[in-house]
mmCIF file of C-alpha atoms and ligand atoms in Angstrom:
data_model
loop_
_atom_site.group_PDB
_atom_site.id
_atom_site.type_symbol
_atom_site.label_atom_id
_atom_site.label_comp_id
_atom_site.label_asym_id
_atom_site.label_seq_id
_atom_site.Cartn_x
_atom_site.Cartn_y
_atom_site.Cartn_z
ATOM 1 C CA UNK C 1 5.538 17.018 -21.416
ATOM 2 C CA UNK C 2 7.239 15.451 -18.719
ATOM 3 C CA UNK C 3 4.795 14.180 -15.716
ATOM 4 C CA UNK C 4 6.037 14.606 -11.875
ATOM 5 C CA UNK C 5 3.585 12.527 -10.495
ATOM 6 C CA UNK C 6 2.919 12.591 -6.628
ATOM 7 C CA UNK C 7 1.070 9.583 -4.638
ATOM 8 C CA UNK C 8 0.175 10.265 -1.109
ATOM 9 C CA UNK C 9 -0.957 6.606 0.761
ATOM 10 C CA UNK C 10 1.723 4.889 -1.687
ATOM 11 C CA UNK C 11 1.773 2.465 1.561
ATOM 12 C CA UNK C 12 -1.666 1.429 1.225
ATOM 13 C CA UNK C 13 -3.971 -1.055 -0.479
ATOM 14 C CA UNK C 14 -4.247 0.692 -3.539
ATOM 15 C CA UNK C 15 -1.172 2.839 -3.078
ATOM 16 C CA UNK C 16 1.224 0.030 -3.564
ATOM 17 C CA UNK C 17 0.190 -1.405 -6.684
ATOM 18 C CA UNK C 18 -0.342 1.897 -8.381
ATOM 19 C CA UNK C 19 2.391 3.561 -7.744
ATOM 20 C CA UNK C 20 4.625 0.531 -9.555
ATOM 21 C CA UNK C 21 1.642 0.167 -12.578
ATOM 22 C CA UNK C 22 2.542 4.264 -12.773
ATOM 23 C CA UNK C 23 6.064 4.288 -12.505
ATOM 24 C CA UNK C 24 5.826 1.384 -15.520
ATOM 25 C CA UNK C 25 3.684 4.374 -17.432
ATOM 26 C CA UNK C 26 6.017 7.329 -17.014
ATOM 27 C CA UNK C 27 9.486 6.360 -15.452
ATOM 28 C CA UNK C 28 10.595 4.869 -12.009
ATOM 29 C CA UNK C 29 11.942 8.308 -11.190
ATOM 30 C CA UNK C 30 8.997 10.309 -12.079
ATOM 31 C CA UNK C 31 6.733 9.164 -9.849
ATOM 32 C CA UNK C 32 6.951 9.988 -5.658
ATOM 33 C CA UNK C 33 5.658 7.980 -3.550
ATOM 34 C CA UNK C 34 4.911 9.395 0.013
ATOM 35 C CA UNK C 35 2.590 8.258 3.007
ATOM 36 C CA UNK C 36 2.795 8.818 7.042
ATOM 37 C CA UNK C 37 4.443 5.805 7.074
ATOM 38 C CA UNK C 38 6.839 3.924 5.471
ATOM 39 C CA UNK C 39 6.217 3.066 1.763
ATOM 40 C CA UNK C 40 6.580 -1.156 0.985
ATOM 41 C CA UNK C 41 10.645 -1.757 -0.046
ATOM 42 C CA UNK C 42 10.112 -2.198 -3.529
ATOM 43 C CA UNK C 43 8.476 1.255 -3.691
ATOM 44 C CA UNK C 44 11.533 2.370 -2.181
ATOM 45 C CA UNK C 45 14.166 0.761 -3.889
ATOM 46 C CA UNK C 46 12.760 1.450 -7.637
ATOM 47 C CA UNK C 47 11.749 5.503 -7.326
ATOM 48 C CA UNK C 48 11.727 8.617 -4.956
ATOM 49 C CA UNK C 49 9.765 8.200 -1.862
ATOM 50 C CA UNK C 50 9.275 9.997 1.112
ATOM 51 C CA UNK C 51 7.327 10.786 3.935
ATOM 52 C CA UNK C 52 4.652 13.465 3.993
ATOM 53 C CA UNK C 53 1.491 13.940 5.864
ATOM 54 C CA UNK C 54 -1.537 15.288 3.393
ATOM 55 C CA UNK C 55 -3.158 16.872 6.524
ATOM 56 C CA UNK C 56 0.055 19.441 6.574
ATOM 57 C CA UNK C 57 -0.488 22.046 3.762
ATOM 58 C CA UNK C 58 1.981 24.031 4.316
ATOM 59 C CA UNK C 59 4.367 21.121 3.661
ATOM 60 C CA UNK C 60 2.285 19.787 1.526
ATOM 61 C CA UNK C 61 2.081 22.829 -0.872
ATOM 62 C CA UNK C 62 6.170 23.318 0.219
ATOM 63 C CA UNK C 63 6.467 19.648 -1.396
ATOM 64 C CA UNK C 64 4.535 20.367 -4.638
ATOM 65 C CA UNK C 65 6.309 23.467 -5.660
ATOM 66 C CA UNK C 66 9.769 21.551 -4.835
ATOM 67 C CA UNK C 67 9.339 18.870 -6.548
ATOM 68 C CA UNK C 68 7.265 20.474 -9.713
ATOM 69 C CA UNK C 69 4.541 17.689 -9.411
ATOM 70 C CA UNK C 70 2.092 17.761 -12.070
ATOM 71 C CA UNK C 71 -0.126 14.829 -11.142
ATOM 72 C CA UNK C 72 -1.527 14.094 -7.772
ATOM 73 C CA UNK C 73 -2.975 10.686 -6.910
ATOM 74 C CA UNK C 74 -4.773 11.286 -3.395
ATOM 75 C CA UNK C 75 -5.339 7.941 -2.010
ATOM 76 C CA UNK C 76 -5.222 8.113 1.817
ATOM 77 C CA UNK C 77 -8.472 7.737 3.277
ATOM 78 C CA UNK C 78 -9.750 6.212 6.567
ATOM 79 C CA UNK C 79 -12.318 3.714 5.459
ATOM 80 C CA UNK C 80 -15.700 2.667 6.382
ATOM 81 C CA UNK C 81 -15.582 0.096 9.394
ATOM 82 C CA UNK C 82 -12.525 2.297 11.133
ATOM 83 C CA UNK C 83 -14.447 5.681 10.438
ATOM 84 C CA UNK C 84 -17.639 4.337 12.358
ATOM 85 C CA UNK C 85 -15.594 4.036 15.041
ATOM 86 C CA UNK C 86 -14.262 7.625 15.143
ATOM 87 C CA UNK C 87 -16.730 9.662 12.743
ATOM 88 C CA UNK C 88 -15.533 13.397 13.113
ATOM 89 C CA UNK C 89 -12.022 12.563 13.115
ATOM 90 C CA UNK C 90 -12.264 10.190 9.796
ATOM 91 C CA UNK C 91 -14.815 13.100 8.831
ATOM 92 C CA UNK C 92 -11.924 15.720 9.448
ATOM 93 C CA UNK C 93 -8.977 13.500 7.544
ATOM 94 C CA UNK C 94 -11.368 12.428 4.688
ATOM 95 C CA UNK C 95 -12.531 15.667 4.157
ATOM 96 C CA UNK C 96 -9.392 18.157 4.741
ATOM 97 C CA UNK C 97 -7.143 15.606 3.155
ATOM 98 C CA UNK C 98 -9.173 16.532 0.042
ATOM 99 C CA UNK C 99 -9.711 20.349 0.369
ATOM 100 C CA UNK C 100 -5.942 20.778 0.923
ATOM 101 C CA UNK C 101 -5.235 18.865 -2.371
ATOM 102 C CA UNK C 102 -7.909 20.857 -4.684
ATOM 103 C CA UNK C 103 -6.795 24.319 -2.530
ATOM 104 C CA UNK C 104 -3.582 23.417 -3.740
ATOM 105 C CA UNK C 105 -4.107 22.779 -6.982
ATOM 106 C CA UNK C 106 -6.095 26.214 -7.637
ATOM 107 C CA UNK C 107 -2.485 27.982 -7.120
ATOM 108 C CA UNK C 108 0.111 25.710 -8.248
ATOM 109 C CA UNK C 109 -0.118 26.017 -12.021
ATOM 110 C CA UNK C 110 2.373 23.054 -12.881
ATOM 111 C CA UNK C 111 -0.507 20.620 -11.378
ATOM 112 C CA UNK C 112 -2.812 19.836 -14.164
ATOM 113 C CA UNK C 113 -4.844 16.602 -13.201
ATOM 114 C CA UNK C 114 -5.817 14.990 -9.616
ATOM 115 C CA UNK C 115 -6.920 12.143 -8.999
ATOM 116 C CA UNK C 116 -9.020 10.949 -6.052
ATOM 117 C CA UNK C 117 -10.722 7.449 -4.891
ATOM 118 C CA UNK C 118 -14.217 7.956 -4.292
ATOM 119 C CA UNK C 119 -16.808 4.437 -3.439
ATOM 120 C CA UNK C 120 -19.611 3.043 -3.941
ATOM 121 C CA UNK C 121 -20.212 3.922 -0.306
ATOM 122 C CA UNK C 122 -21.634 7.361 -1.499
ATOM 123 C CA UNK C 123 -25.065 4.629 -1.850
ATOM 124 C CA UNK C 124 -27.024 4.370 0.676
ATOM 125 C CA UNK C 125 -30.374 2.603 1.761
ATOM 126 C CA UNK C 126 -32.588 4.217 -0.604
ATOM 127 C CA UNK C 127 -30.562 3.911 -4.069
ATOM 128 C CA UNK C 128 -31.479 1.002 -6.227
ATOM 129 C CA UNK C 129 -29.583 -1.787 -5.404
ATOM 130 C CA UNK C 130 -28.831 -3.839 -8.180
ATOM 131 C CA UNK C 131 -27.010 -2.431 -11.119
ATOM 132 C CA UNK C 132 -27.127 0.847 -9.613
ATOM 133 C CA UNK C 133 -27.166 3.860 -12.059
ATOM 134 C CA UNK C 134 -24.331 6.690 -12.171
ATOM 135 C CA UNK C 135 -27.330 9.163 -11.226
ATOM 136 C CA UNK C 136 -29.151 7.908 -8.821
ATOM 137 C CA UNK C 137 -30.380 8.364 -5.109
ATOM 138 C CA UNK C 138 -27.564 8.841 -2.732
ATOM 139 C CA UNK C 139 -28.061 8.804 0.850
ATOM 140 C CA UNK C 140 -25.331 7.583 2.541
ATOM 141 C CA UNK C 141 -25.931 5.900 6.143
ATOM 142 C CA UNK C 142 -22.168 5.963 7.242
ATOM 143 C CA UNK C 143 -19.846 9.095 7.824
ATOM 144 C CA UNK C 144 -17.521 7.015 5.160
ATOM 145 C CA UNK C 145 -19.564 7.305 2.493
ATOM 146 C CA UNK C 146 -21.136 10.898 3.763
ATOM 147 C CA UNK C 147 -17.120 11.967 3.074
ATOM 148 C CA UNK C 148 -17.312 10.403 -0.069
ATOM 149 C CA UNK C 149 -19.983 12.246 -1.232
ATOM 150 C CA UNK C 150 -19.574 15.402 -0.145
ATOM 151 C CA UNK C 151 -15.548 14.606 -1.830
ATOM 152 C CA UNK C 152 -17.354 14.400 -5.099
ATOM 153 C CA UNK C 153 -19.263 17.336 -4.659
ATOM 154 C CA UNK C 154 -16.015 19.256 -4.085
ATOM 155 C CA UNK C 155 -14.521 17.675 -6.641
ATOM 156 C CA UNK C 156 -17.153 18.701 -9.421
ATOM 157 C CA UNK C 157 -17.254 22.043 -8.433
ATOM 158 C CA UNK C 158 -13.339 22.702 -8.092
ATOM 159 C CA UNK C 159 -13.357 21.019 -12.041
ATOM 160 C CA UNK C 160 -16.223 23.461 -13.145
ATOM 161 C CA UNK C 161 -15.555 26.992 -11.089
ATOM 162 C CA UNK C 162 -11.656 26.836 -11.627
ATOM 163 C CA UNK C 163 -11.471 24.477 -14.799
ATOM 164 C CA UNK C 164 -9.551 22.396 -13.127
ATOM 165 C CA UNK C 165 -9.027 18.854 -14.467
ATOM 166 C CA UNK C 166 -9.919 16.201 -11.048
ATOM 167 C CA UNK C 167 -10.946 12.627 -11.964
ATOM 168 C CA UNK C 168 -12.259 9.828 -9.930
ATOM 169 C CA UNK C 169 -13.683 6.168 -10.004
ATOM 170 C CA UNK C 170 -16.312 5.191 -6.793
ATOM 171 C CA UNK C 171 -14.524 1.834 -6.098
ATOM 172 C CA UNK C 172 -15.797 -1.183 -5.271
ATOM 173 C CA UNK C 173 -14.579 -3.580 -2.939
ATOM 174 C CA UNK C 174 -10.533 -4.041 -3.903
ATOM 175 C CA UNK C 175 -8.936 -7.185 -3.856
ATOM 176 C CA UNK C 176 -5.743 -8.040 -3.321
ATOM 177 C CA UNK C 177 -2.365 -9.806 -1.308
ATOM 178 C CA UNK C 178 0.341 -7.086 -1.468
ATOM 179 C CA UNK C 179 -0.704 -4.610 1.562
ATOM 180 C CA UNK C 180 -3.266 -6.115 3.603
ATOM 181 C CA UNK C 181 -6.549 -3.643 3.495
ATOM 182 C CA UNK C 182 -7.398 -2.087 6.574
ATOM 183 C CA UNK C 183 -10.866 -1.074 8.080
ATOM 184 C CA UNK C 184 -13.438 -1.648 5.068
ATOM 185 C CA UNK C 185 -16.494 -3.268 4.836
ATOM 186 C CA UNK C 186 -15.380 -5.276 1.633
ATOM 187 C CA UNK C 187 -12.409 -6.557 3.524
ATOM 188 C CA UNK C 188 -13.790 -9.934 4.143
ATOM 189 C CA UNK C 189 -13.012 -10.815 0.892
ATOM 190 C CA UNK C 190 -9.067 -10.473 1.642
ATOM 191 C CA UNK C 191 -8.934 -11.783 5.457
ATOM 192 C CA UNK C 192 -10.560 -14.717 4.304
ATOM 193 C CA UNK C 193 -7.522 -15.698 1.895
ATOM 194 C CA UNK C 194 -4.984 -15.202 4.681
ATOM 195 C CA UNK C 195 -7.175 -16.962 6.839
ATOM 196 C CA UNK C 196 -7.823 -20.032 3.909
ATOM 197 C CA UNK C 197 -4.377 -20.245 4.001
ATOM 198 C CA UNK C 198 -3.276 -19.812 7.396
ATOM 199 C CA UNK C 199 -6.083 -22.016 9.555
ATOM 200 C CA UNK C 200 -8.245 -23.645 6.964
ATOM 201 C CA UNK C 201 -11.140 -22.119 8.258
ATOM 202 C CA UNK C 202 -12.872 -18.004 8.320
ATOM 203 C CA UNK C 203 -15.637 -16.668 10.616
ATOM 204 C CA UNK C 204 -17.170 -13.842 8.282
ATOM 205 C CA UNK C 205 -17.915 -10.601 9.765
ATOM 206 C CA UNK C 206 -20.924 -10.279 6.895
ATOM 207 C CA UNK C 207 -23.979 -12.534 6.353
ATOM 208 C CA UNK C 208 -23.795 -15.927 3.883
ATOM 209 C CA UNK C 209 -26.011 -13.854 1.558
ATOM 210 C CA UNK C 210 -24.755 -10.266 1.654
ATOM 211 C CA UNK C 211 -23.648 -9.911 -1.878
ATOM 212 C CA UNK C 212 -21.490 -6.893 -2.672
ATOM 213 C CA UNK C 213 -19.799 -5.376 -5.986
ATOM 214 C CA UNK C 214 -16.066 -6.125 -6.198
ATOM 215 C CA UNK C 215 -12.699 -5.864 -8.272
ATOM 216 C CA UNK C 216 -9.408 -7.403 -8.223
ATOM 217 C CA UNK C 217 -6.420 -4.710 -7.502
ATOM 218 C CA UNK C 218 -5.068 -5.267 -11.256
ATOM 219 C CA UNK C 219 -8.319 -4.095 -12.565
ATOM 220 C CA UNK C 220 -8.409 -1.390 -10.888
ATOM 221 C CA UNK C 221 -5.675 -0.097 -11.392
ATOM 222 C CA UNK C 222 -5.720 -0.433 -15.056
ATOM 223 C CA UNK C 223 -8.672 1.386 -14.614
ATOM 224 C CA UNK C 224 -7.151 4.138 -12.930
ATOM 225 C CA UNK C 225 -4.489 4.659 -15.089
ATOM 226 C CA UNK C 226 -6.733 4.621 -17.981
ATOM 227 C CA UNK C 227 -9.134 7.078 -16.319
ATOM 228 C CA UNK C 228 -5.903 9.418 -16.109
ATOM 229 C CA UNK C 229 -4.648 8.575 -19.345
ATOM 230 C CA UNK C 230 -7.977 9.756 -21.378
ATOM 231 C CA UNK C 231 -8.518 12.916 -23.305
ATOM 232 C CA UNK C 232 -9.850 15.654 -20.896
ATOM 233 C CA UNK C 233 -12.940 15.786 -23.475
ATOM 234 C CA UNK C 234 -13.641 12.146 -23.046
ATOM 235 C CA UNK C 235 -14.464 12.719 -19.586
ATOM 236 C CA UNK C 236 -17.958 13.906 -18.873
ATOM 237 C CA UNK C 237 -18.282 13.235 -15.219
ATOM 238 C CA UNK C 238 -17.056 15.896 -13.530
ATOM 239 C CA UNK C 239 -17.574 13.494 -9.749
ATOM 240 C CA UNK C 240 -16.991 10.547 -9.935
ATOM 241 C CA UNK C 241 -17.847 7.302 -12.314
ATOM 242 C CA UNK C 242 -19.193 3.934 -11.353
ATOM 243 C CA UNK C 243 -16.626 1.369 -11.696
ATOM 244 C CA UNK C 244 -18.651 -1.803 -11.113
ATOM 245 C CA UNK C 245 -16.672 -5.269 -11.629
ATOM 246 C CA UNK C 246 -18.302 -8.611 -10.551
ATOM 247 C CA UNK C 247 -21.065 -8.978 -7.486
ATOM 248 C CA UNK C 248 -20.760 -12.203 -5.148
ATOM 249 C CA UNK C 249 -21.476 -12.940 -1.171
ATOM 250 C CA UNK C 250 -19.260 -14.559 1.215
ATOM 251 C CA UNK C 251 -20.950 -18.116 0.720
ATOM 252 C CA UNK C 252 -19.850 -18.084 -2.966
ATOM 253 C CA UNK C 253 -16.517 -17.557 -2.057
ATOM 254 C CA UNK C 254 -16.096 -19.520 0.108
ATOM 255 C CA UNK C 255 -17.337 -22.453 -2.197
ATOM 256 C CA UNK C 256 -14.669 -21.012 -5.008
ATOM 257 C CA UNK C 257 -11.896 -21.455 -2.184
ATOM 258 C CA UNK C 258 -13.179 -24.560 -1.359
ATOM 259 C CA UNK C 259 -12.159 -25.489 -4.755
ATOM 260 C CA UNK C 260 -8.706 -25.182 -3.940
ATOM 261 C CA UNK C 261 -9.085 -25.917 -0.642
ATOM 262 C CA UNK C 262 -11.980 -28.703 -0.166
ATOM 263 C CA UNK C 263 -11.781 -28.888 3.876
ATOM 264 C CA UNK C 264 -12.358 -25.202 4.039
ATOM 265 C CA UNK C 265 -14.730 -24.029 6.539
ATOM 266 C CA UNK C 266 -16.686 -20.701 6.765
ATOM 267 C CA UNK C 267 -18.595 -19.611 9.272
ATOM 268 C CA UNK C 268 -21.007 -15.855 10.061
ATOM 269 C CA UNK C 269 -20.673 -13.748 12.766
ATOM 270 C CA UNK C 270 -21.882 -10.471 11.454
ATOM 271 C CA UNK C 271 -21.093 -7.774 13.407
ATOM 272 C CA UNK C 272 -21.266 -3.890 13.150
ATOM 273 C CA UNK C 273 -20.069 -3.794 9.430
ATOM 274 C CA UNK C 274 -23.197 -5.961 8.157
ATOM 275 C CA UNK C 275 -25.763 -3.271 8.505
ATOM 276 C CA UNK C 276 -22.952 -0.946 6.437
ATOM 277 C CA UNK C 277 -22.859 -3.554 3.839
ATOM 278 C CA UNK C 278 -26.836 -3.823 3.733
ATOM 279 C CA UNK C 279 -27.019 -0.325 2.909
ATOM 280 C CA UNK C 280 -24.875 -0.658 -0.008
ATOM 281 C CA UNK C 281 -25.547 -1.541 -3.506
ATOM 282 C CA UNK C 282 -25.298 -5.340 -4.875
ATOM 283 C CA UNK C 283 -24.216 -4.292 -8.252
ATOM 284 C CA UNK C 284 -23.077 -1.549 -10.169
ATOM 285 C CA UNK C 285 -23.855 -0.238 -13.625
ATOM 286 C CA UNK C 286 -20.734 1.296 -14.989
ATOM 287 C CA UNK C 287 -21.932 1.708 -18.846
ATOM 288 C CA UNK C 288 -20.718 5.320 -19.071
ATOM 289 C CA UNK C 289 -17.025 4.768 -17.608
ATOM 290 C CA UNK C 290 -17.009 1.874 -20.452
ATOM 291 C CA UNK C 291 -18.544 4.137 -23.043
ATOM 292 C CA UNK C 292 -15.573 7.605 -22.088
ATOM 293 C CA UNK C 293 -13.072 6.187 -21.209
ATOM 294 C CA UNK C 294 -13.089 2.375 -22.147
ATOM 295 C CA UNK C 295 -12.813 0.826 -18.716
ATOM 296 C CA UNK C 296 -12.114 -2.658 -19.100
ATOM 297 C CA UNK C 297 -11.738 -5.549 -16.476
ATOM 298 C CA UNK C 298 -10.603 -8.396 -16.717
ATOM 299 C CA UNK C 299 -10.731 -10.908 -13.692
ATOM 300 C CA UNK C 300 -13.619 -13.064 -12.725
ATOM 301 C CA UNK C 301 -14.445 -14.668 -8.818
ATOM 302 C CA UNK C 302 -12.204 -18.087 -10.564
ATOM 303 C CA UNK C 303 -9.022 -15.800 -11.763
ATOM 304 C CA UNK C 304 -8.956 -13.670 -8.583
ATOM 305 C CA UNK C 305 -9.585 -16.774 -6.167
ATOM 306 C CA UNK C 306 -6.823 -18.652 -7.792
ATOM 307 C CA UNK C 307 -4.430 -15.879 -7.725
ATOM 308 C CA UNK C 308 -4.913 -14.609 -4.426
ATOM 309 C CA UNK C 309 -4.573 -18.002 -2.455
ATOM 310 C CA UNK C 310 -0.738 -18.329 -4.607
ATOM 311 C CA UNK C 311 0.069 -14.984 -3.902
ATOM 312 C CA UNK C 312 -0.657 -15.570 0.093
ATOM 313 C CA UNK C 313 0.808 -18.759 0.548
ATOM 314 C CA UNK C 314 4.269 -17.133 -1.574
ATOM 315 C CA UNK C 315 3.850 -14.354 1.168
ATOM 316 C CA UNK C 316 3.467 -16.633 4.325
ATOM 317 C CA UNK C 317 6.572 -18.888 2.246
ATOM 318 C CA UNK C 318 8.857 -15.812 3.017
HETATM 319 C C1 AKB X 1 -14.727 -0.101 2.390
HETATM 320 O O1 AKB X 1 -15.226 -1.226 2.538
HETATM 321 O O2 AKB X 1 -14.810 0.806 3.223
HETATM 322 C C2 AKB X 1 -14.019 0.201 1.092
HETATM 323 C C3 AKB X 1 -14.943 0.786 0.072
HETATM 324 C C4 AKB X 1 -15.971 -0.049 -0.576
HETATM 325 O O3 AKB X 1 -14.820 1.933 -0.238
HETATM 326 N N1 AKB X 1 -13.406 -0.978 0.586
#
């Protein structure tokens, strides 16, 4: 079967890597890639791209039907730092982004699997916070992670009351140089590359000790494409699976980047984004996305320290 595979936020953080890891799986020209704004030039130069604005069914649907899509990769989302700021519009976008996908995808019979980013923000407070089950206590303390949660719900029961077939991963904090991240409470762990690179020195917006679960962008998308690539029996979470990586705080790595960088200098401000972070988990058991569907990663706090301080000093070398 041929797959027309949409991505809406192909201008993102995770948008802009997957979209080229899919368009390696199932052709440059099967594979649209659409956001509000424009999508990075490579995007645009190797497939179809175009602009489109999730929060407009009518288009939306208009789009789908057009362009016989079969897959849908949802990634647009505003994240947890920006959506404290603004909590019942990021509610309204987080939320409606998602109901107009699944809606969608109840009608349009050529779309036969969604996929959708949830996070380990769906944690809150009261969950156990190292190697944190699948099942477990979630309270979320921040309308981020209330979204999130609520998203998985909907997901779940769109899968099991239409037999529809909607997969997901709950993220942890993604790495990477190609699109800067924007708004998260794991984003530390890019600006301080840029910022290695750029001044020599960081002021941290989290705590020395505030350790967090975290993956480099290549892992995750692996994972992703994995996730989509399994047998619809292999996949027995009908939410969303933990995806857990490696754990570490801003003091260890700062002392990695000091490795390559020995004047380096960090220093802590935490602001409103620490008590976020304390109410998330510091590690992640992800035993059942390893046992369905063989999630695999690869890089350690070394590989992605080394690689993201060459890939931002190529960038700044433009
Ligand atoms: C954020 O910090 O908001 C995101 C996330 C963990 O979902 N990176």
């Amino acid at each position: 079967m041929t797959e027309n595979i949409l991505v809406i936020g192909a201008a993102g953080q995770i948008g802009s890597e997957l979209t080229v890891a899919l368009r390696k799986v199932y052709g440059n020209n099967q594979v649209f890639a659409t956001d509000i704004k424009e999508v990075p030039q490579d995007i645009k130069d190797s497939g179809p791209s175009a602009i489109l604005d999730v929060m407009d069914d009518k288009r939306l649907i208009h789009f789908v039907i057009r362009h016989k899509i079969t897959q849908i990769y949802h990634l647009a989302a505003v994240l947890s730092g920006n959506a404290e700021k603004l909590p019942l519009q990021a509610w309204h976008i987080n939320m409606q982004s998602l109901l107009n996908i699944l809606d969608l995808a109840k009608v349009v019979e050529d779309v036969h699997r969604i996929f959708w980013p949830s996070s380990i923000a769906v944690f809150g407070p009261t969950t156990p916070k190292q190697n944190t089950p699948q099942l477990t206590v979630a309270e979320p303390s921040t309308v981020y992670g209330i979204s999130k949660l609520a998203g998985e719900r909907w997901c779940e029961y769109f899968n099991k009351r239409y037999d529809l077939d909607i997969r997901s991963i709950r993220y942890p904090g993604l790495i990477s140089y190609k699109t800067e991240a924007g708004g998260g409470t794991t984003d530390y762990a890019v600006e301080i590359f840029y910022e290695a690179v750029k001044s020599g020195k960081y002021d941290s917006f989290l705590s020395e000790n505030t350790a967090l679960p975290m993956m480099f962008m290549q892992d995750a998308v692996n994972a992703t494409v994995k996730l989509m690539l399994a047998p619809k029996e292999k996949i027995s979470v009908k939410s969303s699976y933990n995806v857990g990586g490696i754990s570490f705080t801003p003091k260890e790595l700062a002392q990695e980047i000091k490795t390559h960088i020995p004047d380096f200098k960090i220093t802590y401000k935490p602001d409103f984004r620490q008590p976020i972070a304390d109410s998330w988990p510091q590690s992640i058991d992800d035993s059942l996305a390893k046992k369905d569907w063989g999630l695999e990663t690869k890089f350690d706090i070394k590989a992605l320290t080394e690689i993201m301080l060459n890939g931002v000093k190529e960038k700044y070398q433009k």
